[in-house]
mmCIF file with all atom_site columns, N, CA and C in Angstrom:
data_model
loop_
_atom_site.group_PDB
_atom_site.id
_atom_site.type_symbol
_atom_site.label_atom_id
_atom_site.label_alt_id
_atom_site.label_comp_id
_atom_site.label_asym_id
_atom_site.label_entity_id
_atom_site.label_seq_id
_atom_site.pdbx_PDB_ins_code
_atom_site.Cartn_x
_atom_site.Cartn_y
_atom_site.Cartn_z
_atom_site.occupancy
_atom_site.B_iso_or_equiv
_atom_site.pdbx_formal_charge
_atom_site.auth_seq_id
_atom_site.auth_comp_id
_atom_site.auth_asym_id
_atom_site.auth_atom_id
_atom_site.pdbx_PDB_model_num
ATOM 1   N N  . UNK A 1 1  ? -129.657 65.605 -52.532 1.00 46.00 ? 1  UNK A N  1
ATOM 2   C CA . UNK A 1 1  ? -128.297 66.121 -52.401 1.00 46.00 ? 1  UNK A CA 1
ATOM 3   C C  . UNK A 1 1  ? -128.344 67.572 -51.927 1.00 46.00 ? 1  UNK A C  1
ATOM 4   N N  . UNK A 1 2  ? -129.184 67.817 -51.007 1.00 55.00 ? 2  UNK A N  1
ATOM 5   C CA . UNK A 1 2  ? -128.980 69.201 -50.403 1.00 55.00 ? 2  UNK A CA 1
ATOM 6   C C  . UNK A 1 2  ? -128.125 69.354 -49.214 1.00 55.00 ? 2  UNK A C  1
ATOM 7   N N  . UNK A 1 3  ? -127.785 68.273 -48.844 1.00 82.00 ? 3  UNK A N  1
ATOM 8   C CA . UNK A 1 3  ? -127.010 68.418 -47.660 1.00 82.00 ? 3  UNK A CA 1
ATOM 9   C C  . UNK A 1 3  ? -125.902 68.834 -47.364 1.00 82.00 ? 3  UNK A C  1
ATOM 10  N N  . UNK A 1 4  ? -125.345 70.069 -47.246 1.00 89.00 ? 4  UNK A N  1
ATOM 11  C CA . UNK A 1 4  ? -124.302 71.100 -47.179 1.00 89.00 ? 4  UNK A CA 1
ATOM 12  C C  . UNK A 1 4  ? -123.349 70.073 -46.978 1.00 89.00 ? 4  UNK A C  1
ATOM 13  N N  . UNK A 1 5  ? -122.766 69.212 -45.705 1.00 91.00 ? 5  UNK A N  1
ATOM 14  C CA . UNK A 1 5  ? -121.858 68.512 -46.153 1.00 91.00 ? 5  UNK A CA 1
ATOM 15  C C  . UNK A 1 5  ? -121.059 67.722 -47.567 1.00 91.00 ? 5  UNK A C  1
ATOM 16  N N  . UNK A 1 6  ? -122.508 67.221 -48.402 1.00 91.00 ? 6  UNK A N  1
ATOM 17  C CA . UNK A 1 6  ? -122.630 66.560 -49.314 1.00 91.00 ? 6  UNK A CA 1
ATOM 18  C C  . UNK A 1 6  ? -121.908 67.169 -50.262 1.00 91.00 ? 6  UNK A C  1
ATOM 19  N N  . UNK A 1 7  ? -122.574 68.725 -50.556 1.00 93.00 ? 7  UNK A N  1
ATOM 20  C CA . UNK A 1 7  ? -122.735 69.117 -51.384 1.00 93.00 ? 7  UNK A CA 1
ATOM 21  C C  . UNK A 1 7  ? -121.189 70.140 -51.208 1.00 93.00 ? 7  UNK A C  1
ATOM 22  N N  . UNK A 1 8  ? -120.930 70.120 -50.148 1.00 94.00 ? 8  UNK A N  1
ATOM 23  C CA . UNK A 1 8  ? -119.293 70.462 -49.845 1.00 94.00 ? 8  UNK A CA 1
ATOM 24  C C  . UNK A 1 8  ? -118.545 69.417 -50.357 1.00 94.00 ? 8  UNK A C  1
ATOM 25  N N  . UNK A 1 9  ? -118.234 68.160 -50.054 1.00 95.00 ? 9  UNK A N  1
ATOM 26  C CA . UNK A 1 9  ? -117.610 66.991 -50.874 1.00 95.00 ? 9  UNK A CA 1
ATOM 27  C C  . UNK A 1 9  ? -117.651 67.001 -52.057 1.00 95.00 ? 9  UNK A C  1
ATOM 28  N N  . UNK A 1 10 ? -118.788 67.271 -53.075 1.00 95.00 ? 10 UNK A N  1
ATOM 29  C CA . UNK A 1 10 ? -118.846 67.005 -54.414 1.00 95.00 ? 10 UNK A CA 1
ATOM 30  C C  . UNK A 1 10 ? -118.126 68.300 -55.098 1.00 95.00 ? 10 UNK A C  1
ATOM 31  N N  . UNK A 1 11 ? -118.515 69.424 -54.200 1.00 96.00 ? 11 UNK A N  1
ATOM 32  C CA . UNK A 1 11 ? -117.820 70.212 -54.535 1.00 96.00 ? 11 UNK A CA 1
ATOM 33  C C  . UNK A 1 11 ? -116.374 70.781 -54.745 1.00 96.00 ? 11 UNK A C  1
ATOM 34  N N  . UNK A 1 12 ? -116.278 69.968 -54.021 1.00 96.00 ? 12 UNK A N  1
ATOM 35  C CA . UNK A 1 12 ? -114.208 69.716 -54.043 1.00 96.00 ? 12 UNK A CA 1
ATOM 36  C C  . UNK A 1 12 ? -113.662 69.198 -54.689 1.00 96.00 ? 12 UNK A C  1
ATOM 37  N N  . UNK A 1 13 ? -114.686 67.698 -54.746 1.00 96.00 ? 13 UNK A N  1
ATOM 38  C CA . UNK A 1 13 ? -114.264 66.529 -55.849 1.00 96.00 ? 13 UNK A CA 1
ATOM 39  C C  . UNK A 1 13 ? -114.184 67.524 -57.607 1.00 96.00 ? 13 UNK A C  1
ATOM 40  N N  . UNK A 1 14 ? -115.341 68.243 -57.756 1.00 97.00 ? 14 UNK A N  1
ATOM 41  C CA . UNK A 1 14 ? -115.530 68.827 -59.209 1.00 97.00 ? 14 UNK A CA 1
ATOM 42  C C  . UNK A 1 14 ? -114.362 69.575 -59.475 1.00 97.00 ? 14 UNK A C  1
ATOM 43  N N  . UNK A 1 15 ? -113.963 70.577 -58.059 1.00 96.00 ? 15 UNK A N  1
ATOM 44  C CA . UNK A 1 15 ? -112.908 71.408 -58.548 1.00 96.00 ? 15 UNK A CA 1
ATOM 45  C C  . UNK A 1 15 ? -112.027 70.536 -58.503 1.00 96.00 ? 15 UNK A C  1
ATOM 46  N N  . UNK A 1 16 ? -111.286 69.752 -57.698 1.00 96.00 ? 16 UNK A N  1
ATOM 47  C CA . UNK A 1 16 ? -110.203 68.922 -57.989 1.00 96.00 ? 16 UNK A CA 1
ATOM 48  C C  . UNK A 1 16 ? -110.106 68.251 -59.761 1.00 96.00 ? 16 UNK A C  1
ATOM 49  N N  . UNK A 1 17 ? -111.004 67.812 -60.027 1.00 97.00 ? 17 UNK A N  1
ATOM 50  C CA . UNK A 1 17 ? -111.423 66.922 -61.566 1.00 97.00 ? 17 UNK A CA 1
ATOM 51  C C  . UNK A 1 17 ? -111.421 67.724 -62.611 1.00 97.00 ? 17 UNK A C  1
ATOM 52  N N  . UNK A 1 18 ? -112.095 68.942 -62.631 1.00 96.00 ? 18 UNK A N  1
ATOM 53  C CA . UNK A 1 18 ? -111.881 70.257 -63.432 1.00 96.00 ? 18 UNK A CA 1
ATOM 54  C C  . UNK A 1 18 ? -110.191 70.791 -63.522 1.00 96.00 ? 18 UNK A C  1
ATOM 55  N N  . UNK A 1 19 ? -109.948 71.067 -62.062 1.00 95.00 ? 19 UNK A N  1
ATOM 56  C CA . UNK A 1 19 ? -108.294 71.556 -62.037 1.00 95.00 ? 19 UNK A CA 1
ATOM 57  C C  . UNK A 1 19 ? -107.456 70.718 -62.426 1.00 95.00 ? 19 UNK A C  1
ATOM 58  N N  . UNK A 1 20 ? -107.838 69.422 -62.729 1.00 95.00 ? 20 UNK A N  1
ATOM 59  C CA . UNK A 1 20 ? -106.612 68.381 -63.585 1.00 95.00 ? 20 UNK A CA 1
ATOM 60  C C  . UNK A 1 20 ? -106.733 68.502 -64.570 1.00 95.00 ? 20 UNK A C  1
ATOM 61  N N  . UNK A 1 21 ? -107.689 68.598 -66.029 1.00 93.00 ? 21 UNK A N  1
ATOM 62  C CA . UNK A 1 21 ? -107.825 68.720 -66.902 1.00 93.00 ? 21 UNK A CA 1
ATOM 63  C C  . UNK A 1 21 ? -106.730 69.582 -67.331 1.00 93.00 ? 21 UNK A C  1
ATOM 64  N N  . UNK A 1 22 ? -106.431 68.933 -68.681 1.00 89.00 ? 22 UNK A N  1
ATOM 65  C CA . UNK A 1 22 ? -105.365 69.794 -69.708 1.00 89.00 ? 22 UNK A CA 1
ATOM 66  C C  . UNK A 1 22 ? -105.952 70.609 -70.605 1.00 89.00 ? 22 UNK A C  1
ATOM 67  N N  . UNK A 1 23 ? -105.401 71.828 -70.770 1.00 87.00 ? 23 UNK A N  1
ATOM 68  C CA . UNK A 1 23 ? -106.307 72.421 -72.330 1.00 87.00 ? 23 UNK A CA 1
ATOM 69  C C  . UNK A 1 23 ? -106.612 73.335 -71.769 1.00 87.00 ? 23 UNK A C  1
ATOM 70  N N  . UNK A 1 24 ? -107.949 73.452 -72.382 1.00 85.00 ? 24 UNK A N  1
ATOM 71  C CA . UNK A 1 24 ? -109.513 74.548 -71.583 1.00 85.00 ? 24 UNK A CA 1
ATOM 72  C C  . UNK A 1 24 ? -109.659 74.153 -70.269 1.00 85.00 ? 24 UNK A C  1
ATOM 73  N N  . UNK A 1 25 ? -109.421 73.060 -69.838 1.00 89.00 ? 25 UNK A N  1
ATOM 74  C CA . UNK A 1 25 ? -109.872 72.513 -68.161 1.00 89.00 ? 25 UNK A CA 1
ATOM 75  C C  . UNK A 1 25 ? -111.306 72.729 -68.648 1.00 89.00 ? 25 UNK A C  1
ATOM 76  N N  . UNK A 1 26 ? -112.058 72.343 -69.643 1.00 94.00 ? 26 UNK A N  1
ATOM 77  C CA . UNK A 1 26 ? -113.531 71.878 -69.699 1.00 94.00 ? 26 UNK A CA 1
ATOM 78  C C  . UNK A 1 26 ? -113.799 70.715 -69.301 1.00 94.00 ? 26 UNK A C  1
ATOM 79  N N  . UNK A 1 27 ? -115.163 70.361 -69.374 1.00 95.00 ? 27 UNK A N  1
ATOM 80  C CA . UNK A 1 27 ? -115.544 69.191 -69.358 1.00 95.00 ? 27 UNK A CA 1
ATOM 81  C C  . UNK A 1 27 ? -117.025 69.084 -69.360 1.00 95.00 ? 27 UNK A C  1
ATOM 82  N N  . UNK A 1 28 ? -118.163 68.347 -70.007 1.00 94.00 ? 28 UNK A N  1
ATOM 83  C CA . UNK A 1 28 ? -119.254 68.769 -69.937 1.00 94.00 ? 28 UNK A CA 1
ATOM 84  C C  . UNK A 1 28 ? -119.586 68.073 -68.700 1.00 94.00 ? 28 UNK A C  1
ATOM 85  N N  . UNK A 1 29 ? -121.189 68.524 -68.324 1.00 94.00 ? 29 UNK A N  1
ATOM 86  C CA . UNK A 1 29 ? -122.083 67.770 -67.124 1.00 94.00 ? 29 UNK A CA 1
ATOM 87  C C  . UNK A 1 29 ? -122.124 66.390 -66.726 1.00 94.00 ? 29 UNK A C  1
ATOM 88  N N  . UNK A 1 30 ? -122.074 65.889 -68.324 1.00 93.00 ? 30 UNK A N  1
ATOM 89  C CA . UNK A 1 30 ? -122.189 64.352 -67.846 1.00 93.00 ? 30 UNK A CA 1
ATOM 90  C C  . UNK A 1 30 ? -120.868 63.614 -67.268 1.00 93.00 ? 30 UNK A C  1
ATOM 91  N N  . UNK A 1 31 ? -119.789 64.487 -68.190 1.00 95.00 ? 31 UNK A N  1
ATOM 92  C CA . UNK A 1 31 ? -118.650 63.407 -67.448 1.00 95.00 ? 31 UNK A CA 1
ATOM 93  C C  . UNK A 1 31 ? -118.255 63.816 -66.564 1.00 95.00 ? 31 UNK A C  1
ATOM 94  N N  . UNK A 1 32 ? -118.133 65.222 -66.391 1.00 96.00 ? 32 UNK A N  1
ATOM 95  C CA . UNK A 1 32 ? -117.848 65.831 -64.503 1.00 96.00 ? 32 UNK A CA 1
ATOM 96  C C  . UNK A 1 32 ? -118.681 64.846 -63.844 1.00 96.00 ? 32 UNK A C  1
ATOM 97  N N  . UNK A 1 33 ? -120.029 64.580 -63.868 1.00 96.00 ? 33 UNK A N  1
ATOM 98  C CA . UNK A 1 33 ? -121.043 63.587 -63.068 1.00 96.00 ? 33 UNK A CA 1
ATOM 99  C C  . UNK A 1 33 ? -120.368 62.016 -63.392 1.00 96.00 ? 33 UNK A C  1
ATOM 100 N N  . UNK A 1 34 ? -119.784 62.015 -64.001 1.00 96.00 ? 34 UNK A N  1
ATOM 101 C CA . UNK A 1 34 ? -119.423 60.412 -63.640 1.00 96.00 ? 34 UNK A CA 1
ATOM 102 C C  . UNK A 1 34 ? -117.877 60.160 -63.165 1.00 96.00 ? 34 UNK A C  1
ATOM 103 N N  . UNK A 1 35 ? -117.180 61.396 -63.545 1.00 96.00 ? 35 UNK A N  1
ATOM 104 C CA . UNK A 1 35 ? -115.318 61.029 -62.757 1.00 96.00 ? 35 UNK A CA 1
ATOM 105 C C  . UNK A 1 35 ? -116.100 61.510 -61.227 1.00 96.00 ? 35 UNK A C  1
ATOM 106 N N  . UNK A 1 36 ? -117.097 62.184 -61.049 1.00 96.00 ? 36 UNK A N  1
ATOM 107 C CA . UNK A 1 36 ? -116.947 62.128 -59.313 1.00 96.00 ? 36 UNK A CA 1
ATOM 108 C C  . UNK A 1 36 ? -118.155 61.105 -58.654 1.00 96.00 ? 36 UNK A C  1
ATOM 109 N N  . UNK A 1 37 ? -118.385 60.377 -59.329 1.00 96.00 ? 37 UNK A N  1
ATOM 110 C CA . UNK A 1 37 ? -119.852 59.707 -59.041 1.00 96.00 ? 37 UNK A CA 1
ATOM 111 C C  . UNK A 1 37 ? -120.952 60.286 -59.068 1.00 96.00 ? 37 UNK A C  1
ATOM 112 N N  . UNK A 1 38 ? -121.422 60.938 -59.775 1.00 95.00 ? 38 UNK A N  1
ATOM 113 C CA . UNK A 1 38 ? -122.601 61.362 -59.379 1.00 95.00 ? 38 UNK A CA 1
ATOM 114 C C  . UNK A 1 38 ? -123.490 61.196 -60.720 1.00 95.00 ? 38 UNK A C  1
ATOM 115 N N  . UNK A 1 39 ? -124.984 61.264 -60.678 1.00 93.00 ? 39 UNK A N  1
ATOM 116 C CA . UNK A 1 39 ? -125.547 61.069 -61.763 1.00 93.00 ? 39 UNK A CA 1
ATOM 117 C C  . UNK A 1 39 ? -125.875 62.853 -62.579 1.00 93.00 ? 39 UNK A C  1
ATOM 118 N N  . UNK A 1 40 ? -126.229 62.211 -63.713 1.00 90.00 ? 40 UNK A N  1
ATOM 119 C CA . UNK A 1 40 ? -126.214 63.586 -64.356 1.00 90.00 ? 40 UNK A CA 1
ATOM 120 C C  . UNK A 1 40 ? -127.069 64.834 -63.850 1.00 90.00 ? 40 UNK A C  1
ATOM 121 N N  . UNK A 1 41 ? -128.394 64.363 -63.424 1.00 93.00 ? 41 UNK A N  1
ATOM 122 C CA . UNK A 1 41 ? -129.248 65.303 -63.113 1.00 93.00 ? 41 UNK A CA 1
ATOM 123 C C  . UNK A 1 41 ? -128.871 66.004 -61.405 1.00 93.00 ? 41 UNK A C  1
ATOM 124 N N  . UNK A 1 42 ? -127.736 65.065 -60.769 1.00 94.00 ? 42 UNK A N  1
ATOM 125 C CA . UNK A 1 42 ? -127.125 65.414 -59.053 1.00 94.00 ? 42 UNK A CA 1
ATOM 126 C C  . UNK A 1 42 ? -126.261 66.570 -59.847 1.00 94.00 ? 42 UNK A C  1
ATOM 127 N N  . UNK A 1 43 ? -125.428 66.245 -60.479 1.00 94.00 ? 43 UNK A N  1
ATOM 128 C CA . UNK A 1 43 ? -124.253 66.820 -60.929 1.00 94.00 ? 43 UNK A CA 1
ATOM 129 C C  . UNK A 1 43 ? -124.585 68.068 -61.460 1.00 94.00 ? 43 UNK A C  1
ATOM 130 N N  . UNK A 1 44 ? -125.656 68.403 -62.800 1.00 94.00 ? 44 UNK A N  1
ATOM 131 C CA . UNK A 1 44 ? -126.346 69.812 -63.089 1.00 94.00 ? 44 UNK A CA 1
ATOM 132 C C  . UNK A 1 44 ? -126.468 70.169 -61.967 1.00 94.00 ? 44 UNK A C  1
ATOM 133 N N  . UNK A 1 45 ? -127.110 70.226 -61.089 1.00 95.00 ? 45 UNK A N  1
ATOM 134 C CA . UNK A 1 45 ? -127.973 70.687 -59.561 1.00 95.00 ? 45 UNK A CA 1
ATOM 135 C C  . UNK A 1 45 ? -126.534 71.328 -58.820 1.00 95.00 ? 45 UNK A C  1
ATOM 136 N N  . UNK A 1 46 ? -125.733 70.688 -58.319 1.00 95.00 ? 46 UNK A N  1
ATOM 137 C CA . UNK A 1 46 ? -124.308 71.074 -57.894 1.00 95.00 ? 46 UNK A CA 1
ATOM 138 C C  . UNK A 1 46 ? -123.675 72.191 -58.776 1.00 95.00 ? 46 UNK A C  1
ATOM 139 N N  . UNK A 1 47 ? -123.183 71.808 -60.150 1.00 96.00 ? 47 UNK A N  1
ATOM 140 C CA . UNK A 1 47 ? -122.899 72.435 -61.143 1.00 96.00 ? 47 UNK A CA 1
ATOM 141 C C  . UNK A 1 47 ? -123.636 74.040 -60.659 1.00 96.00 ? 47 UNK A C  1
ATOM 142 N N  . UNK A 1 48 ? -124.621 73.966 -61.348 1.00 95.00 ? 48 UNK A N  1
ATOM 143 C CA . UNK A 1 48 ? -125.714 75.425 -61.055 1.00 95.00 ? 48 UNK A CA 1
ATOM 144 C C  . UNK A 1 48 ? -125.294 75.887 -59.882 1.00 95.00 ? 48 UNK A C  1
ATOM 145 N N  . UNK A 1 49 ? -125.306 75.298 -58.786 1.00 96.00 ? 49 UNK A N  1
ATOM 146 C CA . UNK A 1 49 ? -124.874 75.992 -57.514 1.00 96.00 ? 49 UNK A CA 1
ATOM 147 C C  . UNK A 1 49 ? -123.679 76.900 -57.300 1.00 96.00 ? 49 UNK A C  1
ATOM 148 N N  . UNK A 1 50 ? -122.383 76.201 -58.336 1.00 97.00 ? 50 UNK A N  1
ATOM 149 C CA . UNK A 1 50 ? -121.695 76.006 -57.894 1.00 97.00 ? 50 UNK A CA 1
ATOM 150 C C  . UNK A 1 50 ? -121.443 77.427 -58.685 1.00 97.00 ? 50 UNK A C  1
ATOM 151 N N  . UNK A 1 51 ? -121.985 77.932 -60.422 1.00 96.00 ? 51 UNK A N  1
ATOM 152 C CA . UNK A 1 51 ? -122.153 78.652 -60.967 1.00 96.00 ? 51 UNK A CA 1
ATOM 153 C C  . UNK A 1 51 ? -122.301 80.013 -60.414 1.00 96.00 ? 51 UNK A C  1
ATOM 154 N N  . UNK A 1 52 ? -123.938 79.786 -59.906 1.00 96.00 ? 52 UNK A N  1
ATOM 155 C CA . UNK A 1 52 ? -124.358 81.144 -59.169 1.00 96.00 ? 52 UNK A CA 1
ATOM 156 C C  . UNK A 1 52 ? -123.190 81.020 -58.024 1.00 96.00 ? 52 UNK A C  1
ATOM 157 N N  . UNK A 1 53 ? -122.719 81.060 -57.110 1.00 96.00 ? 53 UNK A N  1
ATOM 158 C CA . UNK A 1 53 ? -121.521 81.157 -55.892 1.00 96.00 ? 53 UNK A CA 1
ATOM 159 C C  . UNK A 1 53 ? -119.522 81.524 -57.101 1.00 96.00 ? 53 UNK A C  1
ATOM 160 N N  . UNK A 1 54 ? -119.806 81.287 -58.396 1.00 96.00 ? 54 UNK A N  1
ATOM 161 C CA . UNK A 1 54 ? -118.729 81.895 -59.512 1.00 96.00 ? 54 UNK A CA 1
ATOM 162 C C  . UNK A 1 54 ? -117.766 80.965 -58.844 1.00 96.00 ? 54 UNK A C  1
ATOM 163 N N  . UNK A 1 55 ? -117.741 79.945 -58.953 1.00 97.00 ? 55 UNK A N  1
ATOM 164 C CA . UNK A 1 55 ? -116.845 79.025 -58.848 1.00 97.00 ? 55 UNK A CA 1
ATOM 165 C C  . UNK A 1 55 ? -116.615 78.069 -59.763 1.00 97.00 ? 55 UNK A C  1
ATOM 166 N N  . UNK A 1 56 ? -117.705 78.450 -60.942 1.00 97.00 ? 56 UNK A N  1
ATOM 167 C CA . UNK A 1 56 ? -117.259 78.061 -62.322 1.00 97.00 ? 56 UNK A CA 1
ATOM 168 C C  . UNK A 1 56 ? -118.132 78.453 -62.966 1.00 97.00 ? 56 UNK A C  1
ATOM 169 N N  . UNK A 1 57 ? -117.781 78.396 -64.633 1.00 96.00 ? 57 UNK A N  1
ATOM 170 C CA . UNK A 1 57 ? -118.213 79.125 -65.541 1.00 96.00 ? 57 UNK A CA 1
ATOM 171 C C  . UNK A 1 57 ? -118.571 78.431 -66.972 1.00 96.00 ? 57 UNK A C  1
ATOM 172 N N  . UNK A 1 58 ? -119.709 78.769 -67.295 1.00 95.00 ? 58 UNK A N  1
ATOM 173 C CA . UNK A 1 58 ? -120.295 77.758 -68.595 1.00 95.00 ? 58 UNK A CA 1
ATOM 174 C C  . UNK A 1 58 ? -119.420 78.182 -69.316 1.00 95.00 ? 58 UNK A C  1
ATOM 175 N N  . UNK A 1 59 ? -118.759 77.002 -70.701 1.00 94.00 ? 59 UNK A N  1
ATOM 176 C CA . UNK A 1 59 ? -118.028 77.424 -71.845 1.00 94.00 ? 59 UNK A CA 1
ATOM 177 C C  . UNK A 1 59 ? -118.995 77.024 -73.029 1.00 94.00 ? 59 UNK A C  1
ATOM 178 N N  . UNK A 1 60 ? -120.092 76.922 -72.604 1.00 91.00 ? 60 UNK A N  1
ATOM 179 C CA . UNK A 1 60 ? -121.456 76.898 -73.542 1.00 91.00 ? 60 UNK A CA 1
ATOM 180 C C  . UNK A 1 60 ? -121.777 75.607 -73.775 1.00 91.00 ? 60 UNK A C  1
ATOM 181 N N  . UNK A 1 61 ? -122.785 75.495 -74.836 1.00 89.00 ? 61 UNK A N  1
ATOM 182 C CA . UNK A 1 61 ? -123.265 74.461 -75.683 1.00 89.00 ? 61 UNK A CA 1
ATOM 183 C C  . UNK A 1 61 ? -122.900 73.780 -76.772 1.00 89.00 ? 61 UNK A C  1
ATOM 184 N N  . UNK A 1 62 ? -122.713 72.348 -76.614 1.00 80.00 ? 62 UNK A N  1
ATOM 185 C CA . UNK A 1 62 ? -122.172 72.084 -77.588 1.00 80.00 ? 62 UNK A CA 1
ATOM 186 C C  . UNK A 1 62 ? -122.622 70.710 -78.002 1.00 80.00 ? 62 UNK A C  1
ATOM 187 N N  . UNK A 1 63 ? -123.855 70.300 -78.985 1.00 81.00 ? 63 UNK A N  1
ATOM 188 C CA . UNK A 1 63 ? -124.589 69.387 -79.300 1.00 81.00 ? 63 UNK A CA 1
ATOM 189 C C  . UNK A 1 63 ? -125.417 68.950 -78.424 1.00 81.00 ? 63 UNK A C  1
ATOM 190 N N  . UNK A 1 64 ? -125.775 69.791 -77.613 1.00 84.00 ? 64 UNK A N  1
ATOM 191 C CA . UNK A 1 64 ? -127.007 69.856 -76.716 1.00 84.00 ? 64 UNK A CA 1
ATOM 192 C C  . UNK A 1 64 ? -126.107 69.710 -75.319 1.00 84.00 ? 64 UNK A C  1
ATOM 193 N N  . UNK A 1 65 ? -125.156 69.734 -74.958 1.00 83.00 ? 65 UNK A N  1
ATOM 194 C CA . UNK A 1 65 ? -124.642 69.582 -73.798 1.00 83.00 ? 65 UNK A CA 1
ATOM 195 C C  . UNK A 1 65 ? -123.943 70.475 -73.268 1.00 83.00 ? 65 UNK A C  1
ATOM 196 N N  . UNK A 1 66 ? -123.742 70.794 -71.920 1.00 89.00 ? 66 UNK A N  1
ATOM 197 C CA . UNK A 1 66 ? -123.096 72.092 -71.604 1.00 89.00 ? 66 UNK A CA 1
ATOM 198 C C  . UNK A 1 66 ? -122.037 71.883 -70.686 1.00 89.00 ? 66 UNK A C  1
ATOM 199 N N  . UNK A 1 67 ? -120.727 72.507 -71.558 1.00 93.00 ? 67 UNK A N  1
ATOM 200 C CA . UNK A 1 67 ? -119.814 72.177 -70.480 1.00 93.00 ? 67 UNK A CA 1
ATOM 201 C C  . UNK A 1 67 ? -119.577 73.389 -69.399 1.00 93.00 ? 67 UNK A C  1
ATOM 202 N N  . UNK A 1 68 ? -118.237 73.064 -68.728 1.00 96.00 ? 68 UNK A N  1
ATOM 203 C CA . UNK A 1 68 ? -118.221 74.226 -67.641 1.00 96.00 ? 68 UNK A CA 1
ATOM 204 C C  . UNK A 1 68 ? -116.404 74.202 -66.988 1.00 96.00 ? 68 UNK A C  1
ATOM 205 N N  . UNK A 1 69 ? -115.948 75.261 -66.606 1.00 96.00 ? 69 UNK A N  1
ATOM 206 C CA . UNK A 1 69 ? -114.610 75.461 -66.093 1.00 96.00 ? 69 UNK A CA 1
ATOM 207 C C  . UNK A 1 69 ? -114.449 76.097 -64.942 1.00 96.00 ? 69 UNK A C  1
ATOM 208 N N  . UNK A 1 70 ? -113.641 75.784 -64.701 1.00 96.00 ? 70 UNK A N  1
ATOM 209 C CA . UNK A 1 70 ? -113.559 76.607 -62.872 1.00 96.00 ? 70 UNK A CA 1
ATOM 210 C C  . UNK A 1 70 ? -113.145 78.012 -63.646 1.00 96.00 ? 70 UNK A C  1
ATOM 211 N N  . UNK A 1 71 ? -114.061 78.485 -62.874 1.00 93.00 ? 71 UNK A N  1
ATOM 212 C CA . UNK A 1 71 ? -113.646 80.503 -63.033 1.00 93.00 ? 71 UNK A CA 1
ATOM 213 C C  . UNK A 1 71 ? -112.563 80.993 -62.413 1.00 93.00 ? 71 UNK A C  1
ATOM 214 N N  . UNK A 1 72 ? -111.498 82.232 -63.497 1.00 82.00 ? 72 UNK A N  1
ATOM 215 C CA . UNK A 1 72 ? -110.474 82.206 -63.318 1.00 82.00 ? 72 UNK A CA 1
ATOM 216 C C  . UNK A 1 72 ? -110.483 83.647 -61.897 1.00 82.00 ? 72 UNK A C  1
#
């Protein structure tokens, strides 16, 4: 999944899926990776990217899992 197109698509899909959320607009890794298709370890990889570039922001750990929100 390095392929800038790719990784442009998923990236839209996350913010779109994140920006619907009610509440915190959290959501951890795994289920961001499955409302946009992707598997967990594609989805971290994106995620991280998407982090360092501040287009979202960890809301930490929570029973070993880490969620994340689009940065305000």
């Amino acid at each position: 999944m390095t392929d800038d197109a790719a990784y442009t698509e998923m990236k839209q899909k996350i913010v779109e899926y994140l920006g619907s959320l009610e509440g915190k607009g959290a959501d951890t890794t795994i289920n961001i990776g499955k409302q946009v298709g992707l598997k967990r370890r594609d989805a971290s990889k994106i995620i991280r990217q998407m982090e360092n570039e501040g287009v979202v922001e960890s809301t930490g750990v929570t029973a070993g899992v880490a969620g994340y929100k689009l940065k305000k």
